[in-house]
Amino acid sequence: MQKLKLAIQKKGRLSDESIKLINECDISFPTSSGKLVTAAYDFPIELLFLRDDDIPDYVQDGVADIGIVGENVLVESDKKVEEVKKMGFGKCRLSLAVPRTMNFNSADDLSGKSIATSYPKILQNYLDKNNIHAEIHIISGSVEIAPSIGLADAICDIVSTGSTLLSNGLKEVEQIFQSEAILIKNKSLSTEKQEILQQLLFRLEAVKRAQKNKYILLNAPNESLDKIISLLPGISSPTVQALAKEGWSSVHSVITEHDFWEKIQQLKEAGAEGILVMPIEKLIY
Ligand code: PRT
Ligand code: ZN
């Protein structure tokens, strides 16, 4: 039987989250082998541990079938692969930053200036679109020190919290690209590998959906049930069971995390008591 080859970052910002997600899909593999390739015990998949910059190339050439990589790296690489799914982690942005003391009104102020970056293609694309003529200095690391050593007037780099810019006397002036980890695939997977990918996606969806939802159990006086049920649509509708205590019921449902606290407040106001909220491991519709 064929195995689907999944490339993930060996060591870096995306490694832990990638491995965690694979494990949450109940796919396990030896953790401390130090090997570059390892097969999962319980799923037809093989993991390739690579530098993130190599992942788009390997997936394009079919050395790996699928891969998890930052969109910033994918777009900069310009490789021909298919984007399958955003993964919801590794979120960051590619931004222009200038020395704090520089008077900056708009990106046009960078015309005639030099910008240091490790992302020349994404930057050039942005400059072309905005009709800005600036010189690009390609450097591979520590881009944030370029202005202070006189190498460039501005930088274009990945920002997450902004603390690196702050501690280097820079200010973020323009976001040019939003990024997160993305699942990519080779353009011509065999039918068998495509089927394994579908199974993997099914598990990933169930895990992701579960993370966004919580299981809720509460007790309510019967006269409040209509109101409480209207607050809890659940997957189809909530389960309601009679309690031993006369005139009371237990209500079970699923609620999403985005309006969680608001919902809890409304439920309490509607008369709910003994509200119990639990994480969900997998959620399949
Ligand atoms: O060794 P390898 O080549 O595999 O790794 P790498 O060093 O090239 O990449 P790595 O591990 O640093 O990042 C992998 C991916 O994580 C990136 O391609 C992005 O998609 C994503 N990501 C998310 C980030 C950040 N957040 C991030 N903050 N990548 C880099 N940074 C750096 C940024 O370059 C800057 O130096 O962190 C600094 C800024 O962070 P803040 O929080 O101070 O703003
Ligand atoms: Zn890299």
Coordinates of C-alpha atoms and ligand atoms in Angstrom, one line a residue:
M1 CA 0.0 0.0 0.0
Q2 CA 1.2 3.5 -0.9
K3 CA 1.9 6.0 1.9
L4 CA 1.2 9.7 1.7
K5 CA 4.4 11.7 2.3
L6 CA 3.8 14.8 4.5
A7 CA 6.5 17.4 4.8
I8 CA 6.6 19.5 8.0
Q9 CA 9.1 21.9 9.4
K10 CA 11.9 20.1 11.3
K11 CA 12.6 22.8 13.8
G12 CA 11.1 26.2 14.1
R13 CA 7.9 28.1 14.7
L14 CA 5.6 25.7 12.9
S15 CA 7.0 22.4 14.1
D16 CA 5.3 22.0 17.4
E17 CA 1.8 23.0 16.2
S18 CA 2.1 20.7 13.1
I19 CA 3.1 17.7 15.2
K20 CA 0.3 18.5 17.8
L21 CA -2.3 18.6 15.1
I22 CA -1.2 15.3 13.5
N23 CA -1.2 13.7 17.0
E24 CA -4.7 15.1 17.6
C25 CA -5.8 13.3 14.5
D26 CA -4.8 10.1 16.3
I27 CA -1.8 9.6 14.1
S28 CA 1.3 8.7 16.1
F29 CA 4.9 8.2 15.1
P30 CA 8.3 7.8 16.8
T31 CA 9.2 11.2 18.3
S32 CA 12.9 11.0 19.2
S33 CA 14.3 9.1 16.3
G34 CA 16.1 12.2 14.9
K35 CA 15.5 10.7 11.4
L36 CA 14.5 12.9 8.5
V37 CA 11.8 10.5 7.4
T38 CA 9.6 8.5 9.7
A39 CA 6.4 6.4 9.2
A40 CA 3.3 6.7 11.3
Y41 CA 2.4 3.6 13.3
D42 CA -1.3 3.7 12.7
F43 CA -2.0 5.6 9.5
P44 CA -0.6 5.3 5.9
I45 CA 1.5 8.4 6.2
E46 CA 5.2 9.2 6.2
L47 CA 6.6 12.4 7.8
L48 CA 9.5 14.3 6.2
F49 CA 11.2 16.8 8.5
L50 CA 12.5 19.6 6.4
R51 CA 13.5 23.3 6.5
D52 CA 10.4 25.3 5.8
D53 CA 12.0 27.0 2.7
D54 CA 12.5 23.6 1.0
I55 CA 8.9 22.4 1.5
P56 CA 7.2 24.1 -1.5
D57 CA 10.0 22.8 -3.8
Y58 CA 9.8 19.2 -2.5
V59 CA 6.0 19.2 -2.8
Q60 CA 6.1 20.6 -6.4
D61 CA 8.6 17.9 -7.4
G62 CA 6.7 15.1 -5.7
V63 CA 9.5 14.2 -3.2
A64 CA 6.7 15.0 -0.7
D65 CA 3.0 14.7 -1.5
I66 CA 1.7 17.3 0.9
G67 CA 3.3 19.8 3.2
I68 CA 2.6 22.3 6.0
V69 CA 4.3 25.7 5.4
G70 CA 3.8 29.4 6.0
E71 CA 1.9 31.2 3.2
N72 CA 4.7 33.8 3.2
V73 CA 7.2 31.1 2.3
L74 CA 4.9 29.5 -0.3
V75 CA 4.1 32.7 -2.1
E76 CA 7.8 33.8 -2.1
S77 CA 8.9 30.5 -3.5
D78 CA 6.5 30.8 -6.5
K79 CA 6.3 27.0 -6.7
K80 CA 3.4 25.3 -8.6
V81 CA 1.5 23.4 -5.9
E82 CA -2.1 23.3 -4.8
E83 CA -3.3 25.0 -1.7
V84 CA -5.6 22.7 0.3
K85 CA -6.4 24.3 3.6
K86 CA -5.4 27.0 6.0
M87 CA -4.3 25.5 9.2
G88 CA -5.2 28.3 11.7
F89 CA -1.8 28.6 13.3
G90 CA 1.5 30.4 12.6
K91 CA -0.4 33.6 12.0
C92 CA 1.8 36.6 11.2
R93 CA 2.1 39.5 8.7
L94 CA 4.7 40.8 6.4
S95 CA 5.1 44.5 7.0
L96 CA 7.1 47.5 6.0
A97 CA 8.8 49.2 8.9
V98 CA 11.0 52.3 9.2
P99 CA 13.1 54.0 11.9
R100 CA 10.8 55.4 14.6
T101 CA 12.2 58.9 14.0
M102 CA 11.4 58.9 10.3
N103 CA 8.5 61.1 9.2
F104 CA 6.3 58.7 7.3
N105 CA 3.0 59.6 5.7
S106 CA 2.4 56.9 3.1
A107 CA 4.2 54.1 1.3
D108 CA 5.1 56.6 -1.5
D109 CA 7.6 58.0 0.9
L110 CA 9.7 54.9 0.2
S111 CA 10.2 55.9 -3.4
G112 CA 13.9 56.2 -4.1
K113 CA 14.8 54.5 -0.8
S114 CA 16.3 51.1 -0.1
I115 CA 14.4 48.3 1.7
A116 CA 16.0 45.3 3.2
T117 CA 14.0 42.0 3.2
S118 CA 14.1 38.2 2.9
Y119 CA 10.9 38.4 0.8
P120 CA 12.0 40.1 -2.4
K121 CA 9.2 38.7 -4.6
I122 CA 6.3 39.6 -2.3
L123 CA 7.8 43.0 -1.7
Q124 CA 8.5 43.7 -5.5
N125 CA 4.9 42.7 -6.2
Y126 CA 3.6 45.2 -3.6
L127 CA 5.9 48.0 -4.9
D128 CA 4.8 47.3 -8.5
K129 CA 1.1 47.4 -7.6
N130 CA 1.5 50.7 -5.8
N131 CA 3.9 52.1 -8.4
I132 CA 6.7 52.7 -5.9
H133 CA 10.2 52.6 -7.2
A134 CA 12.5 51.5 -4.4
E135 CA 15.7 49.5 -4.3
I136 CA 15.4 46.0 -2.6
H137 CA 18.3 44.6 -0.6
I138 CA 18.0 40.9 -0.1
I139 CA 19.3 39.6 3.2
S140 CA 18.5 36.3 4.7
G141 CA 18.4 37.0 8.4
S142 CA 18.3 39.7 11.1
V143 CA 16.6 42.1 8.7
E144 CA 15.6 44.3 11.6
I145 CA 19.1 45.6 12.2
A146 CA 19.6 46.8 8.5
P147 CA 18.5 50.5 9.1
S148 CA 20.7 50.9 12.2
I149 CA 23.8 49.7 10.5
G150 CA 23.1 51.9 7.4
L151 CA 22.3 49.0 5.1
A152 CA 18.8 50.2 4.2
D153 CA 16.3 53.0 4.9
A154 CA 13.4 50.6 5.7
I155 CA 12.7 46.9 6.1
C156 CA 10.0 44.5 5.0
D157 CA 9.8 41.6 7.5
I158 CA 7.6 39.2 9.3
V159 CA 5.9 40.7 12.4
S160 CA 4.0 38.8 15.0
T161 CA 3.8 40.7 18.3
G162 CA 5.8 43.7 17.1
S163 CA 8.4 43.5 19.9
T164 CA 11.3 42.8 17.6
L165 CA 10.6 46.0 15.7
L166 CA 10.1 48.0 18.9
S167 CA 13.4 46.8 20.4
N168 CA 15.2 47.8 17.2
G169 CA 13.9 51.3 17.1
L170 CA 11.5 50.6 14.2
K171 CA 7.8 51.3 13.6
E172 CA 5.4 49.2 11.5
V173 CA 4.0 51.4 8.8
E174 CA 2.2 49.2 6.3
Q175 CA 1.0 45.5 6.3
I176 CA 1.6 44.1 2.9
F177 CA 0.7 40.4 3.4
Q178 CA -1.2 38.3 5.9
S179 CA 0.1 34.8 6.5
E180 CA -0.7 31.6 8.4
A181 CA 0.4 27.9 8.0
I182 CA -1.2 26.3 5.0
L183 CA -1.5 22.7 3.8
I184 CA -0.3 22.3 0.2
K185 CA -0.3 19.3 -2.1
N186 CA 1.4 18.1 -5.2
K187 CA -0.7 18.8 -8.4
S188 CA -0.8 15.2 -9.5
L189 CA -1.4 12.8 -6.6
S190 CA -2.3 9.2 -7.4
T191 CA -5.9 8.2 -6.7
E192 CA -4.7 6.1 -3.8
K193 CA -2.8 9.0 -2.2
Q194 CA -5.7 11.3 -2.8
E195 CA -7.9 8.9 -0.8
I196 CA -5.4 9.0 2.1
L197 CA -5.4 12.8 1.9
Q198 CA -9.2 12.8 2.1
Q199 CA -9.1 10.6 5.2
L200 CA -6.6 13.0 6.8
L201 CA -8.7 16.0 5.9
F202 CA -11.7 14.3 7.5
R203 CA -9.8 13.9 10.7
L204 CA -8.4 17.4 10.6
E205 CA -11.9 18.9 10.1
A206 CA -13.2 16.9 13.1
V207 CA -10.3 18.1 15.3
K208 CA -10.6 21.8 14.2
R209 CA -14.4 21.8 14.6
A210 CA -14.0 20.3 18.1
Q211 CA -11.5 23.0 19.1
K212 CA -14.0 25.7 18.1
N213 CA -16.9 24.1 20.1
K214 CA -17.6 23.1 23.6
Y215 CA -20.0 20.6 25.1
I216 CA -22.5 22.2 27.6
L217 CA -24.7 20.6 30.2
L218 CA -27.1 22.6 32.4
N219 CA -30.1 22.3 34.6
A220 CA -33.2 24.4 34.0
P221 CA -36.7 24.8 35.4
N222 CA -39.2 23.6 32.8
E223 CA -40.8 27.0 32.4
S224 CA -37.4 28.4 31.1
L225 CA -36.8 25.6 28.6
D226 CA -38.2 27.4 25.5
K227 CA -36.0 30.4 26.1
I228 CA -32.9 28.2 26.9
I229 CA -33.4 26.0 23.8
S230 CA -33.6 29.0 21.6
L231 CA -30.2 30.1 22.9
L232 CA -28.7 26.7 22.3
P233 CA -29.3 25.5 18.7
G234 CA -26.7 22.7 19.1
I235 CA -25.9 20.5 16.1
S236 CA -29.5 19.8 15.2
S237 CA -31.3 20.6 18.5
P238 CA -30.4 20.2 22.2
T239 CA -31.1 17.0 24.1
V240 CA -33.5 17.6 27.0
Q241 CA -34.0 15.0 29.8
A242 CA -36.2 15.2 32.9
L243 CA -34.3 15.5 36.2
A244 CA -35.3 13.5 39.3
K245 CA -36.2 16.9 40.8
E246 CA -39.8 17.7 39.9
G247 CA -40.3 20.5 37.3
W248 CA -36.6 20.5 36.2
S249 CA -34.7 19.3 33.1
S250 CA -31.2 18.7 32.1
V251 CA -30.2 20.3 28.7
H252 CA -27.1 19.1 26.7
S253 CA -25.8 20.9 23.7
V254 CA -22.8 22.2 21.8
I255 CA -21.8 25.9 21.7
T256 CA -19.2 27.7 19.7
E257 CA -16.3 29.4 21.4
H258 CA -16.7 32.8 19.7
D259 CA -19.7 34.0 21.7
F260 CA -19.2 31.6 24.6
W261 CA -19.2 34.0 27.6
E262 CA -22.1 36.0 26.1
K263 CA -24.1 32.8 25.8
I264 CA -23.3 31.7 29.3
Q265 CA -24.5 35.0 30.7
Q266 CA -27.8 34.8 28.7
L267 CA -28.3 31.2 29.8
K268 CA -27.9 32.2 33.5
E269 CA -30.3 35.1 33.0
A270 CA -32.8 32.7 31.5
G271 CA -32.7 30.6 34.6
A272 CA -30.0 27.9 33.9
E273 CA -28.2 26.5 36.9
G274 CA -25.3 24.1 37.4
I275 CA -23.8 24.9 34.0
L276 CA -21.0 22.4 33.1
V277 CA -18.8 23.1 30.1
M278 CA -16.4 20.5 28.6
P279 CA -13.9 20.4 25.8
I280 CA -14.8 18.2 22.8
E281 CA -12.1 15.9 21.3
K282 CA -13.7 15.3 17.9
L283 CA -16.8 16.7 16.3
I284 CA -18.3 15.0 13.2
Y285 CA -21.5 16.2 11.6
Ligands
PRT1 O1 15.0 26.6 9.8 P1 13.9 27.0 8.9 O2 14.3 27.6 7.6 O3 12.9 25.8 8.8 O4 13.0 28.0 9.8 P2 13.0 29.6 9.7 O5 13.9 30.2 10.7 O6 13.1 30.1 8.3 O7 11.5 29.9 10.1 P3 10.8 30.1 11.5 O8 10.7 28.9 12.3 O9 11.3 31.4 12.2 O10 9.3 30.5 11.0 C1 8.5 29.6 10.3 C2 7.2 30.3 9.9 O11 6.5 30.8 11.0 C3 7.4 31.6 9.0 O12 7.7 31.3 7.7 C4 6.1 32.3 9.3 O13 5.1 31.8 8.3 C5 5.7 31.9 10.7 N1 5.8 32.9 11.7 C6 4.9 33.3 12.6 C7 6.9 33.7 11.9 C8 6.6 34.5 13.0 N2 5.4 34.2 13.4 C9 7.7 35.4 13.5 N3 7.4 36.2 14.4 N4 8.2 33.7 11.3 C10 9.1 34.5 11.8 N5 8.9 35.4 12.8 C11 10.1 36.2 13.2 C12 10.3 37.5 12.3 O14 11.1 37.1 11.2 C13 11.0 38.5 13.2 O15 12.4 38.2 13.3 O16 9.9 36.8 14.5 C14 10.4 38.1 14.6 C15 9.2 39.0 14.8 O17 8.4 38.5 15.8 P4 7.7 39.6 16.8 O18 6.8 38.7 17.7 O19 8.8 40.2 17.7 O20 7.0 40.6 16.0
ZN2 ZN 13.4 29.1 6.6

